[in-house]
PDB file of C-alpha atoms in Angstrom:
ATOM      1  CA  UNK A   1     195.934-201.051  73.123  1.00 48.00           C
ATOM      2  CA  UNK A   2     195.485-197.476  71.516  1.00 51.00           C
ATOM      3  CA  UNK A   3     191.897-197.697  73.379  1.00 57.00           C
ATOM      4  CA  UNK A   4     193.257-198.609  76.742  1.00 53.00           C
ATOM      5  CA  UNK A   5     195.709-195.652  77.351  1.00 52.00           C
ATOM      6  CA  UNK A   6     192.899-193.071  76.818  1.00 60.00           C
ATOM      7  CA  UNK A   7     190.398-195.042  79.424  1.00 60.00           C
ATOM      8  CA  UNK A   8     193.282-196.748  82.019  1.00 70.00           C
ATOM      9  CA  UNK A   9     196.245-194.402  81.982  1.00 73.00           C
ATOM     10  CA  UNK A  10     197.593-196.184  85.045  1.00 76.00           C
ATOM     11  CA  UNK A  11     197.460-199.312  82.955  1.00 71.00           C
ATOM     12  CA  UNK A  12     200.187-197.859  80.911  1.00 73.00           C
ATOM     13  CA  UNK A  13     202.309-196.491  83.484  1.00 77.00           C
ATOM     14  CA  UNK A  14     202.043-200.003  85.216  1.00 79.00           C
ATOM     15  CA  UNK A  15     202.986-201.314  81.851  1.00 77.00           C
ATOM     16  CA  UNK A  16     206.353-199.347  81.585  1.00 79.00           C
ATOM     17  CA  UNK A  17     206.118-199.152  77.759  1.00 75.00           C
ATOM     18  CA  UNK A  18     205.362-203.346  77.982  1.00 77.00           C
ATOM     19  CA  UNK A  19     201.636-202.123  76.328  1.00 74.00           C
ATOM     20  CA  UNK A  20     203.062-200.808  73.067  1.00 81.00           C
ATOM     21  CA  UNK A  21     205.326-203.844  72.512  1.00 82.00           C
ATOM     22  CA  UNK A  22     203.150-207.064  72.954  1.00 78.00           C
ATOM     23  CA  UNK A  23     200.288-207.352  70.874  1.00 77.00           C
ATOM     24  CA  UNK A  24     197.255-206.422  73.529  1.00 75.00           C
ATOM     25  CA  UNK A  25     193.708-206.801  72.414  1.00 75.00           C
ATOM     26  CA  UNK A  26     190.629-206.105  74.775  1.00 75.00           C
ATOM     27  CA  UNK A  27     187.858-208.465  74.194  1.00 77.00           C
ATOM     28  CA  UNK A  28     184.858-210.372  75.797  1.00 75.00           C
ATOM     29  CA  UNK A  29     182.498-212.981  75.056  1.00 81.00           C
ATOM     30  CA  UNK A  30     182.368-216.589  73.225  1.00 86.00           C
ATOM     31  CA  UNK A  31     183.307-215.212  69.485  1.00 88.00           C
ATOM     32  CA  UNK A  32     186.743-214.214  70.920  1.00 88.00           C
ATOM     33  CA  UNK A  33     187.293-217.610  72.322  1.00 89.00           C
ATOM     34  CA  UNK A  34     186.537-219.700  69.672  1.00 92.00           C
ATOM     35  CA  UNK A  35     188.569-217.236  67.452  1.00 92.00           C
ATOM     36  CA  UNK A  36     191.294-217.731  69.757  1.00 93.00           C
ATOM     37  CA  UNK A  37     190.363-222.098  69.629  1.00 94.00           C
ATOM     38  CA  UNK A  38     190.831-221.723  65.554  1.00 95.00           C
ATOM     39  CA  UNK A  39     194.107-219.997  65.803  1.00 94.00           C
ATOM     40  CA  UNK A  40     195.255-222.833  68.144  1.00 94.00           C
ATOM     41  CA  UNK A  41     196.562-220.346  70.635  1.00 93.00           C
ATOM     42  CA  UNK A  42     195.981-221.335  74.078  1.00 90.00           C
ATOM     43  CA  UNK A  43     194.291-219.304  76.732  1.00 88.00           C
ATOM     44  CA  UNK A  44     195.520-219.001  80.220  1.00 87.00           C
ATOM     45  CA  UNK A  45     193.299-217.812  82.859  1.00 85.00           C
ATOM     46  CA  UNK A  46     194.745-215.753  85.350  1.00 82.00           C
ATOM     47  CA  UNK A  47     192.800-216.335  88.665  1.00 81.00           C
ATOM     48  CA  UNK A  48     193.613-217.079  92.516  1.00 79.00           C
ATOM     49  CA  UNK A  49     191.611-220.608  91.908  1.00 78.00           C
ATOM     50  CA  UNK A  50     193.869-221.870  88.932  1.00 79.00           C
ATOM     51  CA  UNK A  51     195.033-225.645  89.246  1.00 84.00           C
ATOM     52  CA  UNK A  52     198.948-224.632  87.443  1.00 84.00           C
ATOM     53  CA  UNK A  53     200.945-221.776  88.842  1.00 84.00           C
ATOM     54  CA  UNK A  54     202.252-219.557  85.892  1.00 79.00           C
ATOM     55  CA  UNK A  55     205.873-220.821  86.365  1.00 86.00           C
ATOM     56  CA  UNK A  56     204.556-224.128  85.495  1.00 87.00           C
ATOM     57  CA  UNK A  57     202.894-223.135  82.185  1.00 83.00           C
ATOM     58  CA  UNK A  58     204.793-222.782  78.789  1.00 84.00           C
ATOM     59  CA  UNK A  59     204.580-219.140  78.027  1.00 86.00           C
ATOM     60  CA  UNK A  60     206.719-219.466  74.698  1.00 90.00           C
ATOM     61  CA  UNK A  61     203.573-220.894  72.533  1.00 89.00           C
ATOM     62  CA  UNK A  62     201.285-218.803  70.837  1.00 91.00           C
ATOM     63  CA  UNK A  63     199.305-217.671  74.011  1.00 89.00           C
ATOM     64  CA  UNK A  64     196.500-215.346  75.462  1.00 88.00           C
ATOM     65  CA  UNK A  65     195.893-214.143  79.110  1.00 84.00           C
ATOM     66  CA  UNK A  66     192.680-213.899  80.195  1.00 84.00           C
ATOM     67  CA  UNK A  67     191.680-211.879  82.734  1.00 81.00           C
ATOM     68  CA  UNK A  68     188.579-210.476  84.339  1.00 78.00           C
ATOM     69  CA  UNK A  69     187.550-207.603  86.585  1.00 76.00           C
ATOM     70  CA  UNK A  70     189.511-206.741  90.142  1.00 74.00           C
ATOM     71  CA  UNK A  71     186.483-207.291  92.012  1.00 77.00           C
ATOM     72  CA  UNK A  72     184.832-210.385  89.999  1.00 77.00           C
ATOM     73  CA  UNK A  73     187.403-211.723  88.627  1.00 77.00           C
ATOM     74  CA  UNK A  74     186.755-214.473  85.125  1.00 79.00           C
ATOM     75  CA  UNK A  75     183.566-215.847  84.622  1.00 76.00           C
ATOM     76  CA  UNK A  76     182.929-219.670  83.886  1.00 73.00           C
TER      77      UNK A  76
END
């Protein structure tokens, strides 16, 4: 998080103080998700195409939202 505020102020503003009270990592690649596997928390992919809406999905598990890019959104 400490990153994020200096590069994407308006990420913390749209946060309203959320970003210094949930544990928020920025990460990429296949290390990170089979770090994430081995910790058995599950990963939830935020994107238009996803099969669950979020309402449907337990969010009180260990859990990590993944998101990608505004204008290309997660990769495969």
């Amino acid at each position: 998080a400490s990153d994020v505020y200096k590069r994407q102020p308006n990420v913390v503003r749209a946060s309203v103080g959320t970003l210094f009270t949930v544990p928020t990592v920025e990460a990429e690649g296949e290390e990170t998700l089979q770090w994430l596997k081995r910790q058995e928390i599950a990963i939830l992919a935020a994107t238009p195409q996803a099969k669950h809406e979020f309402t449907e999905v337990d969010l009180a598990r260990p859990l990590a939202i993944a998101v990608g890019t505004e204008q290309l959104g997660l990769s495969e």
